[in-house]
PDB file of C-alpha atoms in Angstrom:
ATOM      1  CA  MET A   1      41.143  63.978  15.631  1.00  0.00           C
ATOM      2  CA  ILE A   2      43.957  61.508  14.991  1.00  0.00           C
ATOM      3  CA  TRP A   3      44.220  57.772  15.703  1.00  0.00           C
ATOM      4  CA  THR A   4      47.965  57.317  16.211  1.00  0.00           C
ATOM      5  CA  THR A   5      49.667  58.352  19.398  1.00  0.00           C
ATOM      6  CA  PHE A   6      53.017  59.555  18.094  1.00  0.00           C
ATOM      7  CA  ARG A   7      51.566  61.324  15.051  1.00  0.00           C
ATOM      8  CA  ALA A   8      49.068  63.136  17.270  1.00  0.00           C
ATOM      9  CA  LEU A   9      51.891  64.407  19.479  1.00  0.00           C
ATOM     10  CA  GLU A  10      54.051  65.313  16.502  1.00  0.00           C
ATOM     11  CA  PHE A  11      51.186  67.191  14.871  1.00  0.00           C
ATOM     12  CA  ALA A  12      50.403  69.033  18.100  1.00  0.00           C
ATOM     13  CA  VAL A  13      54.006  70.263  18.319  1.00  0.00           C
ATOM     14  CA  GLU A  14      54.123  71.334  14.661  1.00  0.00           C
ATOM     15  CA  CYS A  15      50.736  73.083  14.807  1.00  0.00           C
ATOM     16  CA  SER A  16      50.560  74.626  18.258  1.00  0.00           C
ATOM     17  CA  LYS A  17      47.400  76.606  17.460  1.00  0.00           C
ATOM     18  CA  VAL A  18      45.449  73.492  16.465  1.00  0.00           C
ATOM     19  CA  LYS A  19      43.443  71.396  18.930  1.00  0.00           C
ATOM     20  CA  VAL A  20      44.372  67.721  18.538  1.00  0.00           C
ATOM     21  CA  MET A  21      42.292  64.814  19.852  1.00  0.00           C
ATOM     22  CA  ALA A  22      43.719  61.269  19.760  1.00  0.00           C
ATOM     23  CA  ILE A  23      41.533  58.206  20.307  1.00  0.00           C
ATOM     24  CA  ASP A  24      42.859  54.782  21.276  1.00  0.00           C
ATOM     25  CA  GLU A  25      41.203  51.603  22.512  1.00  0.00           C
ATOM     26  CA  THR A  26      43.844  51.253  25.242  1.00  0.00           C
ATOM     27  CA  PRO A  27      44.673  53.889  27.880  1.00  0.00           C
ATOM     28  CA  GLN A  28      47.537  56.232  26.999  1.00  0.00           C
ATOM     29  CA  MET A  29      49.403  57.079  30.209  1.00  0.00           C
ATOM     30  CA  ARG A  30      51.621  60.019  29.325  1.00  0.00           C
ATOM     31  CA  GLU A  31      53.134  63.019  31.070  1.00  0.00           C
ATOM     32  CA  ASP A  32      53.782  66.628  30.123  1.00  0.00           C
ATOM     33  CA  LEU A  33      51.293  66.786  27.257  1.00  0.00           C
ATOM     34  CA  PRO A  34      51.176  69.978  25.192  1.00  0.00           C
ATOM     35  CA  SER A  35      48.136  72.064  26.050  1.00  0.00           C
ATOM     36  CA  ASN A  36      46.632  71.512  22.576  1.00  0.00           C
ATOM     37  CA  VAL A  37      46.501  67.700  22.619  1.00  0.00           C
ATOM     38  CA  GLU A  38      44.166  65.319  24.441  1.00  0.00           C
ATOM     39  CA  PHE A  39      43.901  61.527  24.560  1.00  0.00           C
ATOM     40  CA  GLN A  40      40.644  59.651  24.992  1.00  0.00           C
ATOM     41  CA  GLN A  41      40.048  55.934  25.397  1.00  0.00           C
ATOM     42  CA  HIS A  42      37.316  54.621  23.114  1.00  0.00           C
ATOM     43  CA  ASP A  43      36.543  51.582  20.921  1.00  0.00           C
ATOM     44  CA  VAL A  44      35.586  52.930  17.500  1.00  0.00           C
ATOM     45  CA  ASN A  45      33.576  49.762  16.812  1.00  0.00           C
ATOM     46  CA  ASP A  46      31.049  51.186  19.275  1.00  0.00           C
ATOM     47  CA  GLY A  47      30.472  54.182  17.006  1.00  0.00           C
ATOM     48  CA  LEU A  48      31.678  57.760  17.248  1.00  0.00           C
ATOM     49  CA  GLU A  49      28.552  59.600  18.328  1.00  0.00           C
ATOM     50  CA  LEU A  50      30.487  61.402  21.065  1.00  0.00           C
ATOM     51  CA  TYR A  51      32.520  63.186  18.396  1.00  0.00           C
ATOM     52  CA  TYR A  52      29.917  64.055  15.751  1.00  0.00           C
ATOM     53  CA  ASN A  53      30.262  67.382  13.924  1.00  0.00           C
ATOM     54  CA  SER A  54      33.344  68.394  15.915  1.00  0.00           C
ATOM     55  CA  TYR A  55      36.469  68.308  13.720  1.00  0.00           C
ATOM     56  CA  ASP A  56      37.992  69.959  10.657  1.00  0.00           C
ATOM     57  CA  VAL A  57      40.352  67.026  10.018  1.00  0.00           C
ATOM     58  CA  VAL A  58      40.030  63.356  10.970  1.00  0.00           C
ATOM     59  CA  HIS A  59      43.073  61.166  10.309  1.00  0.00           C
ATOM     60  CA  VAL A  60      42.584  57.398  10.635  1.00  0.00           C
ATOM     61  CA  ARG A  61      45.725  55.287  10.321  1.00  0.00           C
ATOM     62  CA  CYS A  62      46.545  51.603  10.820  1.00  0.00           C
ATOM     63  CA  ILE A  63      43.577  50.522  12.927  1.00  0.00           C
ATOM     64  CA  GLY A  64      41.997  48.180  10.350  1.00  0.00           C
ATOM     65  CA  ALA A  65      43.122  45.000  12.110  1.00  0.00           C
ATOM     66  CA  GLY A  66      40.484  45.441  14.804  1.00  0.00           C
ATOM     67  CA  ILE A  67      37.612  47.007  12.836  1.00  0.00           C
ATOM     68  CA  THR A  68      34.530  44.824  12.381  1.00  0.00           C
ATOM     69  CA  SER A  69      33.131  46.994   9.562  1.00  0.00           C
ATOM     70  CA  TYR A  70      35.454  49.440   7.861  1.00  0.00           C
ATOM     71  CA  ARG A  71      32.647  50.665   5.648  1.00  0.00           C
ATOM     72  CA  GLN A  72      30.673  51.647   8.738  1.00  0.00           C
ATOM     73  CA  LEU A  73      33.771  53.401  10.076  1.00  0.00           C
ATOM     74  CA  LEU A  74      33.918  55.541   6.921  1.00  0.00           C
ATOM     75  CA  THR A  75      30.384  56.780   7.500  1.00  0.00           C
ATOM     76  CA  GLU A  76      30.993  57.375  11.214  1.00  0.00           C
ATOM     77  CA  VAL A  77      34.095  59.433  10.477  1.00  0.00           C
ATOM     78  CA  PHE A  78      32.072  61.564   8.077  1.00  0.00           C
ATOM     79  CA  LYS A  79      29.693  62.426  10.899  1.00  0.00           C
ATOM     80  CA  CYS A  80      32.634  63.595  13.029  1.00  0.00           C
ATOM     81  CA  LEU A  81      33.552  66.236  10.451  1.00  0.00           C
ATOM     82  CA  ARG A  82      32.287  69.764  10.454  1.00  0.00           C
ATOM     83  CA  PRO A  83      30.921  70.944   7.078  1.00  0.00           C
ATOM     84  CA  GLY A  84      33.924  71.260   4.780  1.00  0.00           C
ATOM     85  CA  GLY A  85      36.095  69.046   7.000  1.00  0.00           C
ATOM     86  CA  VAL A  86      38.573  66.553   5.525  1.00  0.00           C
ATOM     87  CA  ALA A  87      38.952  62.832   6.296  1.00  0.00           C
ATOM     88  CA  ILE A  88      42.180  60.931   5.549  1.00  0.00           C
ATOM     89  CA  PHE A  89      42.514  57.138   5.854  1.00  0.00           C
ATOM     90  CA  ILE A  90      45.744  55.090   5.675  1.00  0.00           C
ATOM     91  CA  GLU A  91      45.944  51.300   6.049  1.00  0.00           C
ATOM     92  CA  GLY A  92      48.516  48.662   5.120  1.00  0.00           C
ATOM     93  CA  ASP A  93      48.148  46.270   2.195  1.00  0.00           C
ATOM     94  CA  PHE A  94      49.011  42.656   2.975  1.00  0.00           C
ATOM     95  CA  ASP A  95      50.397  41.821  -0.465  1.00  0.00           C
ATOM     96  CA  LEU A  96      54.101  42.666  -0.759  1.00  0.00           C
ATOM     97  CA  LEU A  97      55.232  43.827  -4.189  1.00  0.00           C
ATOM     98  CA  GLU A  98      58.443  43.065  -6.047  1.00  0.00           C
ATOM     99  CA  GLU A  99      61.172  45.540  -6.946  1.00  0.00           C
ATOM    100  CA  LYS A 100      59.294  47.253  -9.799  1.00  0.00           C
ATOM    101  CA  GLN A 101      56.028  47.497  -7.816  1.00  0.00           C
ATOM    102  CA  MET A 102      54.148  45.737 -10.635  1.00  0.00           C
ATOM    103  CA  TYR A 103      53.735  42.190  -9.366  1.00  0.00           C
ATOM    104  CA  ILE A 104      52.990  40.516  -6.063  1.00  0.00           C
ATOM    105  CA  LEU A 105      55.710  38.444  -4.462  1.00  0.00           C
ATOM    106  CA  GLU A 106      55.107  34.724  -4.589  1.00  0.00           C
ATOM    107  CA  PRO A 107      54.708  33.441  -1.021  1.00  0.00           C
ATOM    108  CA  ALA A 108      56.719  30.492   0.186  1.00  0.00           C
ATOM    109  CA  SER A 109      54.854  27.229   0.669  1.00  0.00           C
ATOM    110  CA  ASP A 110      55.617  23.624   1.518  1.00  0.00           C
ATOM    111  CA  SER A 111      55.883  22.915  -2.223  1.00  0.00           C
ATOM    112  CA  ASN A 112      57.773  26.141  -2.992  1.00  0.00           C
ATOM    113  CA  PRO A 113      60.270  26.958  -0.230  1.00  0.00           C
ATOM    114  CA  ASN A 114      61.989  29.423  -2.580  1.00  0.00           C
ATOM    115  CA  GLY A 115      59.091  31.871  -2.362  1.00  0.00           C
ATOM    116  CA  SER A 116      58.990  34.707   0.158  1.00  0.00           C
ATOM    117  CA  TRP A 117      58.444  33.641   3.748  1.00  0.00           C
ATOM    118  CA  LEU A 118      57.737  37.209   4.783  1.00  0.00           C
ATOM    119  CA  GLN A 119      54.962  37.274   2.188  1.00  0.00           C
ATOM    120  CA  ARG A 120      53.595  33.999   3.514  1.00  0.00           C
ATOM    121  CA  TRP A 121      53.521  35.416   7.033  1.00  0.00           C
ATOM    122  CA  VAL A 122      51.926  38.736   6.101  1.00  0.00           C
ATOM    123  CA  GLN A 123      49.204  37.077   4.027  1.00  0.00           C
ATOM    124  CA  ALA A 124      48.520  34.578   6.824  1.00  0.00           C
ATOM    125  CA  VAL A 125      48.049  37.505   9.222  1.00  0.00           C
ATOM    126  CA  ARG A 126      45.544  39.030   6.802  1.00  0.00           C
ATOM    127  CA  LYS A 127      43.609  35.763   6.761  1.00  0.00           C
ATOM    128  CA  ALA A 128      43.662  35.581  10.559  1.00  0.00           C
ATOM    129  CA  GLN A 129      42.385  39.155  10.855  1.00  0.00           C
ATOM    130  CA  VAL A 130      39.473  38.437   8.532  1.00  0.00           C
ATOM    131  CA  HIS A 131      38.547  35.445  10.666  1.00  0.00           C
ATOM    132  CA  ARG A 132      39.039  37.258  13.985  1.00  0.00           C
ATOM    133  CA  CYS A 133      36.792  40.182  12.961  1.00  0.00           C
ATOM    134  CA  LYS A 134      34.290  37.780  11.320  1.00  0.00           C
ATOM    135  CA  LEU A 135      34.391  39.749   8.078  1.00  0.00           C
ATOM    136  CA  LYS A 136      32.191  38.447   5.253  1.00  0.00           C
ATOM    137  CA  ASP A 137      32.631  41.173   2.652  1.00  0.00           C
ATOM    138  CA  PRO A 138      35.780  42.939   1.353  1.00  0.00           C
ATOM    139  CA  ASP A 139      33.995  46.264   1.847  1.00  0.00           C
ATOM    140  CA  ASP A 140      33.949  45.583   5.579  1.00  0.00           C
ATOM    141  CA  SER A 141      37.756  45.464   5.474  1.00  0.00           C
ATOM    142  CA  PRO A 142      40.320  48.195   4.732  1.00  0.00           C
ATOM    143  CA  GLU A 143      40.314  46.936   1.121  1.00  0.00           C
ATOM    144  CA  THR A 144      37.309  49.192   0.590  1.00  0.00           C
ATOM    145  CA  LEU A 145      39.665  52.195   0.749  1.00  0.00           C
ATOM    146  CA  ASP A 146      40.879  51.354  -2.760  1.00  0.00           C
ATOM    147  CA  LYS A 147      37.362  52.216  -3.995  1.00  0.00           C
ATOM    148  CA  GLY A 148      37.729  55.650  -2.452  1.00  0.00           C
ATOM    149  CA  LEU A 149      35.116  57.764  -0.738  1.00  0.00           C
ATOM    150  CA  TRP A 150      33.233  58.276  -4.008  1.00  0.00           C
ATOM    151  CA  GLN A 151      31.146  55.245  -3.020  1.00  0.00           C
ATOM    152  CA  PHE A 152      29.455  57.474  -0.437  1.00  0.00           C
ATOM    153  CA  ASP A 153      27.226  60.408  -1.302  1.00  0.00           C
ATOM    154  CA  LEU A 154      28.323  61.885   2.017  1.00  0.00           C
ATOM    155  CA  TYR A 155      31.668  63.107   0.688  1.00  0.00           C
ATOM    156  CA  GLU A 156      32.156  65.808  -1.946  1.00  0.00           C
ATOM    157  CA  SER A 157      33.078  63.841  -5.078  1.00  0.00           C
ATOM    158  CA  SER A 158      35.491  66.380  -6.551  1.00  0.00           C
ATOM    159  CA  THR A 159      37.648  66.332  -3.404  1.00  0.00           C
ATOM    160  CA  CYS A 160      38.027  62.547  -3.159  1.00  0.00           C
ATOM    161  CA  GLY A 161      41.049  60.537  -4.189  1.00  0.00           C
ATOM    162  CA  THR A 162      42.913  57.306  -3.562  1.00  0.00           C
ATOM    163  CA  GLY A 163      46.585  56.516  -3.592  1.00  0.00           C
ATOM    164  CA  SER A 164      49.405  54.124  -2.854  1.00  0.00           C
ATOM    165  CA  ILE A 165      52.481  54.901  -0.796  1.00  0.00           C
ATOM    166  CA  PHE A 166      55.362  52.430  -1.081  1.00  0.00           C
ATOM    167  CA  THR A 167      58.000  51.846   1.574  1.00  0.00           C
ATOM    168  CA  PRO A 168      60.850  49.331   1.224  1.00  0.00           C
ATOM    169  CA  VAL A 169      60.763  46.399   3.643  1.00  0.00           C
ATOM    170  CA  SER A 170      64.471  46.937   4.310  1.00  0.00           C
ATOM    171  CA  PRO A 171      67.155  49.491   3.275  1.00  0.00           C
ATOM    172  CA  TRP A 172      67.807  47.899  -0.124  1.00  0.00           C
ATOM    173  CA  PRO A 173      66.979  50.734  -2.622  1.00  0.00           C
ATOM    174  CA  GLU A 174      69.911  52.740  -3.944  1.00  0.00           C
ATOM    175  CA  SER A 175      70.054  55.997  -5.878  1.00  0.00           C
ATOM    176  CA  ASP A 176      72.541  58.434  -7.362  1.00  0.00           C
ATOM    177  CA  LEU A 177      70.610  61.187  -5.590  1.00  0.00           C
ATOM    178  CA  PRO A 178      72.064  61.458  -2.053  1.00  0.00           C
ATOM    179  CA  GLU A 179      68.761  62.606  -0.514  1.00  0.00           C
ATOM    180  CA  GLU A 180      66.933  59.667  -2.072  1.00  0.00           C
ATOM    181  CA  SER A 181      69.536  57.159  -0.893  1.00  0.00           C
ATOM    182  CA  LEU A 182      69.372  58.577   2.620  1.00  0.00           C
ATOM    183  CA  HIS A 183      65.571  58.599   2.565  1.00  0.00           C
ATOM    184  CA  TYR A 184      65.271  54.924   1.629  1.00  0.00           C
ATOM    185  CA  LYS A 185      68.040  53.922   4.000  1.00  0.00           C
ATOM    186  CA  VAL A 186      66.260  55.538   6.940  1.00  0.00           C
ATOM    187  CA  VAL A 187      62.791  54.362   5.892  1.00  0.00           C
ATOM    188  CA  GLY A 188      64.108  50.873   5.119  1.00  0.00           C
ATOM    189  CA  VAL A 189      65.786  50.518   8.511  1.00  0.00           C
ATOM    190  CA  LEU A 190      62.613  51.661  10.285  1.00  0.00           C
ATOM    191  CA  MET A 191      60.408  49.351   8.212  1.00  0.00           C
ATOM    192  CA  ARG A 192      62.673  46.389   8.876  1.00  0.00           C
ATOM    193  CA  GLN A 193      62.546  47.160  12.575  1.00  0.00           C
ATOM    194  CA  ASN A 194      58.757  47.483  12.507  1.00  0.00           C
ATOM    195  CA  LEU A 195      58.339  44.271  10.522  1.00  0.00           C
ATOM    196  CA  LYS A 196      60.452  42.359  13.032  1.00  0.00           C
ATOM    197  CA  ILE A 197      58.173  43.623  15.797  1.00  0.00           C
ATOM    198  CA  PHE A 198      55.173  42.756  13.608  1.00  0.00           C
ATOM    199  CA  LEU A 199      56.386  39.165  13.188  1.00  0.00           C
ATOM    200  CA  HIS A 200      56.725  38.599  16.924  1.00  0.00           C
ATOM    201  CA  SER A 201      53.521  40.410  17.878  1.00  0.00           C
ATOM    202  CA  THR A 202      51.326  38.512  15.396  1.00  0.00           C
ATOM    203  CA  GLN A 203      52.616  35.011  16.137  1.00  0.00           C
ATOM    204  CA  SER A 204      49.842  34.336  18.644  1.00  0.00           C
ATOM    205  CA  MET A 205      47.270  35.476  16.061  1.00  0.00           C
ATOM    206  CA  LEU A 206      48.473  32.854  13.564  1.00  0.00           C
ATOM    207  CA  ILE A 207      48.422  30.156  16.216  1.00  0.00           C
ATOM    208  CA  GLU A 208      44.892  31.213  17.149  1.00  0.00           C
ATOM    209  CA  ASP A 209      43.964  30.854  13.469  1.00  0.00           C
ATOM    210  CA  GLY A 210      45.206  27.274  13.305  1.00  0.00           C
ATOM    211  CA  VAL A 211      48.893  27.513  12.347  1.00  0.00           C
ATOM    212  CA  SER A 212      51.021  25.314  14.607  1.00  0.00           C
ATOM    213  CA  ARG A 213      53.571  26.929  16.886  1.00  0.00           C
ATOM    214  CA  GLU A 214      56.291  24.859  15.227  1.00  0.00           C
ATOM    215  CA  ASP A 215      55.325  26.213  11.803  1.00  0.00           C
ATOM    216  CA  THR A 216      55.236  29.804  13.037  1.00  0.00           C
ATOM    217  CA  GLU A 217      58.739  29.408  14.451  1.00  0.00           C
ATOM    218  CA  THR A 218      59.968  28.064  11.109  1.00  0.00           C
ATOM    219  CA  TRP A 219      58.230  30.765   9.073  1.00  0.00           C
ATOM    220  CA  MET A 220      59.490  33.508  11.369  1.00  0.00           C
ATOM    221  CA  ALA A 221      63.098  32.331  11.170  1.00  0.00           C
ATOM    222  CA  HIS A 222      62.962  32.410   7.368  1.00  0.00           C
ATOM    223  CA  ALA A 223      61.186  35.794   7.302  1.00  0.00           C
ATOM    224  CA  LEU A 224      63.724  37.367   9.662  1.00  0.00           C
ATOM    225  CA  SER A 225      66.515  36.033   7.475  1.00  0.00           C
ATOM    226  CA  GLU A 226      64.902  37.628   4.410  1.00  0.00           C
ATOM    227  CA  LEU A 227      64.730  41.004   6.138  1.00  0.00           C
ATOM    228  CA  GLU A 228      68.489  40.848   6.763  1.00  0.00           C
ATOM    229  CA  GLY A 229      69.243  39.551   3.275  1.00  0.00           C
ATOM    230  CA  PRO A 230      68.716  40.497  -0.369  1.00  0.00           C
ATOM    231  CA  LEU A 231      64.886  40.589  -0.406  1.00  0.00           C
ATOM    232  CA  LYS A 232      63.876  43.503  -2.645  1.00  0.00           C
ATOM    233  CA  ALA A 233      60.239  44.167  -1.852  1.00  0.00           C
ATOM    234  CA  TRP A 234      57.859  47.021  -1.172  1.00  0.00           C
ATOM    235  CA  PHE A 235      55.135  47.386   1.411  1.00  0.00           C
ATOM    236  CA  ARG A 236      52.129  49.283   0.087  1.00  0.00           C
ATOM    237  CA  TRP A 237      49.989  51.673   2.108  1.00  0.00           C
ATOM    238  CA  ARG A 238      46.502  52.283   0.732  1.00  0.00           C
ATOM    239  CA  VAL A 239      45.257  55.843   1.147  1.00  0.00           C
ATOM    240  CA  ALA A 240      41.869  57.501   0.637  1.00  0.00           C
ATOM    241  CA  TRP A 241      40.660  61.019   1.372  1.00  0.00           C
ATOM    242  CA  GLY A 242      37.695  63.303   0.859  1.00  0.00           C
ATOM    243  CA  ARG A 243      35.896  66.355   2.180  1.00  0.00           C
ATOM    244  CA  ARG A 244      32.483  66.606   3.745  1.00  0.00           C
ATOM    245  CA  THR A 245      30.277  68.809   1.583  1.00  0.00           C
ATOM    246  CA  PRO A 246      30.086  72.335   3.036  1.00  0.00           C
ATOM    247  CA  ASP A 247      26.285  72.316   3.088  1.00  0.00           C
ATOM    248  CA  SER A 248      25.934  68.901   4.758  1.00  0.00           C
ATOM    249  CA  THR A 249      23.883  68.684   7.933  1.00  0.00           C
ATOM    250  CA  VAL A 250      24.422  66.224  10.731  1.00  0.00           C
ATOM    251  CA  PRO A 251      22.865  66.656  14.189  1.00  0.00           C
ATOM    252  CA  ILE A 252      25.408  68.201  16.518  1.00  0.00           C
ATOM    253  CA  VAL A 253      26.370  66.058  19.488  1.00  0.00           C
ATOM    254  CA  LYS A 254      28.934  67.673  21.763  1.00  0.00           C
ATOM    255  CA  ALA A 255      31.878  65.481  22.643  1.00  0.00           C
ATOM    256  CA  THR A 256      32.101  64.275  26.219  1.00  0.00           C
ATOM    257  CA  PRO A 257      35.539  63.445  27.692  1.00  0.00           C
ATOM    258  CA  VAL A 258      36.141  59.701  28.017  1.00  0.00           C
ATOM    259  CA  ALA A 259      38.935  58.334  30.230  1.00  0.00           C
ATOM    260  CA  THR A 260      41.370  61.092  29.324  1.00  0.00           C
ATOM    261  CA  ALA A 261      44.999  60.512  30.278  1.00  0.00           C
ATOM    262  CA  LYS A 262      47.320  63.521  30.354  1.00  0.00           C
ATOM    263  CA  ASN A 263      50.912  62.440  30.346  1.00  0.00           C
ATOM    264  CA  PHE A 264      53.765  62.246  27.889  1.00  0.00           C
ATOM    265  CA  LYS A 265      57.555  62.114  28.096  1.00  0.00           C
ATOM    266  CA  ALA A 266      59.134  65.187  26.559  1.00  0.00           C
ATOM    267  CA  HIS A 267      62.021  63.275  24.966  1.00  0.00           C
ATOM    268  CA  MET A 268      59.612  61.737  22.431  1.00  0.00           C
ATOM    269  CA  PHE A 269      58.736  65.093  20.877  1.00  0.00           C
ATOM    270  CA  PRO A 270      60.401  65.731  17.498  1.00  0.00           C
ATOM    271  CA  SER A 271      62.969  68.490  17.824  1.00  0.00           C
ATOM    272  CA  PRO A 272      62.701  71.685  15.739  1.00  0.00           C
ATOM    273  CA  GLN A 273      65.854  70.534  13.943  1.00  0.00           C
ATOM    274  CA  ASN A 274      64.229  67.226  12.974  1.00  0.00           C
ATOM    275  CA  ILE A 275      61.095  68.980  11.764  1.00  0.00           C
ATOM    276  CA  GLU A 276      63.153  71.380   9.633  1.00  0.00           C
ATOM    277  CA  ALA A 277      65.237  68.515   8.224  1.00  0.00           C
ATOM    278  CA  ARG A 278      62.089  66.672   7.199  1.00  0.00           C
ATOM    279  CA  LYS A 279      60.744  69.772   5.454  1.00  0.00           C
ATOM    280  CA  ASN A 280      63.985  70.121   3.518  1.00  0.00           C
ATOM    281  CA  LEU A 281      63.849  66.462   2.518  1.00  0.00           C
ATOM    282  CA  MET A 282      60.241  66.679   1.346  1.00  0.00           C
ATOM    283  CA  SER A 283      61.145  69.592  -0.938  1.00  0.00           C
ATOM    284  CA  LYS A 284      63.467  67.217  -2.815  1.00  0.00           C
ATOM    285  CA  VAL A 285      61.169  64.186  -2.952  1.00  0.00           C
ATOM    286  CA  LYS A 286      59.744  65.282  -6.312  1.00  0.00           C
ATOM    287  CA  HIS A 287      63.168  64.630  -7.826  1.00  0.00           C
ATOM    288  CA  PHE A 288      63.378  61.024  -6.592  1.00  0.00           C
ATOM    289  CA  THR A 289      63.922  58.465  -9.347  1.00  0.00           C
ATOM    290  CA  ARG A 290      61.934  55.633  -7.730  1.00  0.00           C
ATOM    291  CA  PRO A 291      58.160  56.087  -7.626  1.00  0.00           C
ATOM    292  CA  GLN A 292      56.962  56.009  -4.040  1.00  0.00           C
ATOM    293  CA  THR A 293      53.487  57.539  -4.372  1.00  0.00           C
ATOM    294  CA  HIS A 294      50.669  57.008  -6.875  1.00  0.00           C
ATOM    295  CA  ILE A 295      47.438  59.047  -6.867  1.00  0.00           C
ATOM    296  CA  ARG A 296      44.249  57.914  -8.647  1.00  0.00           C
ATOM    297  CA  ASN A 297      40.872  59.353  -9.590  1.00  0.00           C
ATOM    298  CA  GLU A 298      37.645  57.348  -9.379  1.00  0.00           C
ATOM    299  CA  GLN A 299      37.984  55.566 -12.716  1.00  0.00           C
ATOM    300  CA  GLN A 300      41.653  54.800 -12.155  1.00  0.00           C
ATOM    301  CA  SER A 301      40.820  53.419  -8.706  1.00  0.00           C
ATOM    302  CA  LEU A 302      38.318  50.934 -10.143  1.00  0.00           C
ATOM    303  CA  GLU A 303      40.793  49.914 -12.824  1.00  0.00           C
ATOM    304  CA  TYR A 304      43.488  49.451 -10.199  1.00  0.00           C
ATOM    305  CA  ILE A 305      41.230  47.137  -8.185  1.00  0.00           C
ATOM    306  CA  LYS A 306      40.607  44.942 -11.255  1.00  0.00           C
ATOM    307  CA  GLN A 307      44.303  44.851 -11.986  1.00  0.00           C
ATOM    308  CA  ARG A 308      45.165  43.842  -8.435  1.00  0.00           C
ATOM    309  CA  GLU A 309      42.534  41.118  -8.348  1.00  0.00           C
ATOM    310  CA  SER A 310      43.923  39.619 -11.567  1.00  0.00           C
ATOM    311  CA  LEU A 311      47.522  39.404 -10.342  1.00  0.00           C
ATOM    312  CA  SER A 312      48.940  36.056  -9.309  1.00  0.00           C
ATOM    313  CA  PHE A 313      49.222  35.558  -5.531  1.00  0.00           C
ATOM    314  CA  SER A 314      46.843  38.437  -4.784  1.00  0.00           C
ATOM    315  CA  THR A 315      44.803  38.032  -1.606  1.00  0.00           C
ATOM    316  CA  ARG A 316      42.418  40.856  -2.476  1.00  0.00           C
ATOM    317  CA  GLY A 317      38.826  39.752  -1.860  1.00  0.00           C
ATOM    318  CA  LYS A 318      39.898  36.368  -0.448  1.00  0.00           C
ATOM    319  CA  PHE A 319      39.397  34.659   2.930  1.00  0.00           C
ATOM    320  CA  PHE A 320      35.949  36.206   3.474  1.00  0.00           C
ATOM    321  CA  ASP A 321      34.068  32.946   2.909  1.00  0.00           C
ATOM    322  CA  ASP A 322      36.455  30.639   4.793  1.00  0.00           C
TER     323      ASP A 322
END
């Protein structure tokens, strides 16, 4: 079960013998779906009882903006796993990091226009999301992923882990290794494109949260300029994973189809050539000179949280009492 449309389709093509279920709050009207993929419309805030005890892998990615209790989501996902099944969670961090990935970028402000306007925007979106979902505790937000799934007895402790994946906000990183240069150029271009879309799509959210339209226009202009300029920053993705204990017992509830749409345009499928190229690239990632992934155990995860909370300009744990 996977909550991202394109990744579900990509996975279904790569693993033709695997049954893939994708859940989205909005209808997915697609044509020519592979026989091993299905889309269902469902709001995960209503619980996942329809899917209990049904899947070997559940992949949750980038849905935190609309979740009213992420901690509750973690327990619901556990119930969707068969004994021994694996859950993987990925959500964005709203604090951009500087070139060395050690410190948080200082956001621009009325008193400090030389700070990062993109940082100001991203952190304002985080604040608006907390208010929109009426969150009162960091553990009800995706921030709880940094604690890992060890905080639940439901998951097998020895299989749990947390991590950080860093992607450049634009194609600024350079390397003497051709594969690394190409990797960051492609990823940077895609991230810049996605962040431009993000800026436009979240403008109404900031206005709803009390930022004037005039201010959003000013902030956006500066942020867009940064994305085209020399801003050297990283976007962090927080990751957590764990396995349901093989001897766990959860009452079996058979899944019932909900508003299934069966359509998809064939041109969006990754070609065999693209899949092979990605495999070749991944075999060389271990030789990259810039760290892009960090993996932590339970103790390291708790230490990382303390470190992040102590950094200047960190928004971790903030906005929940506003």
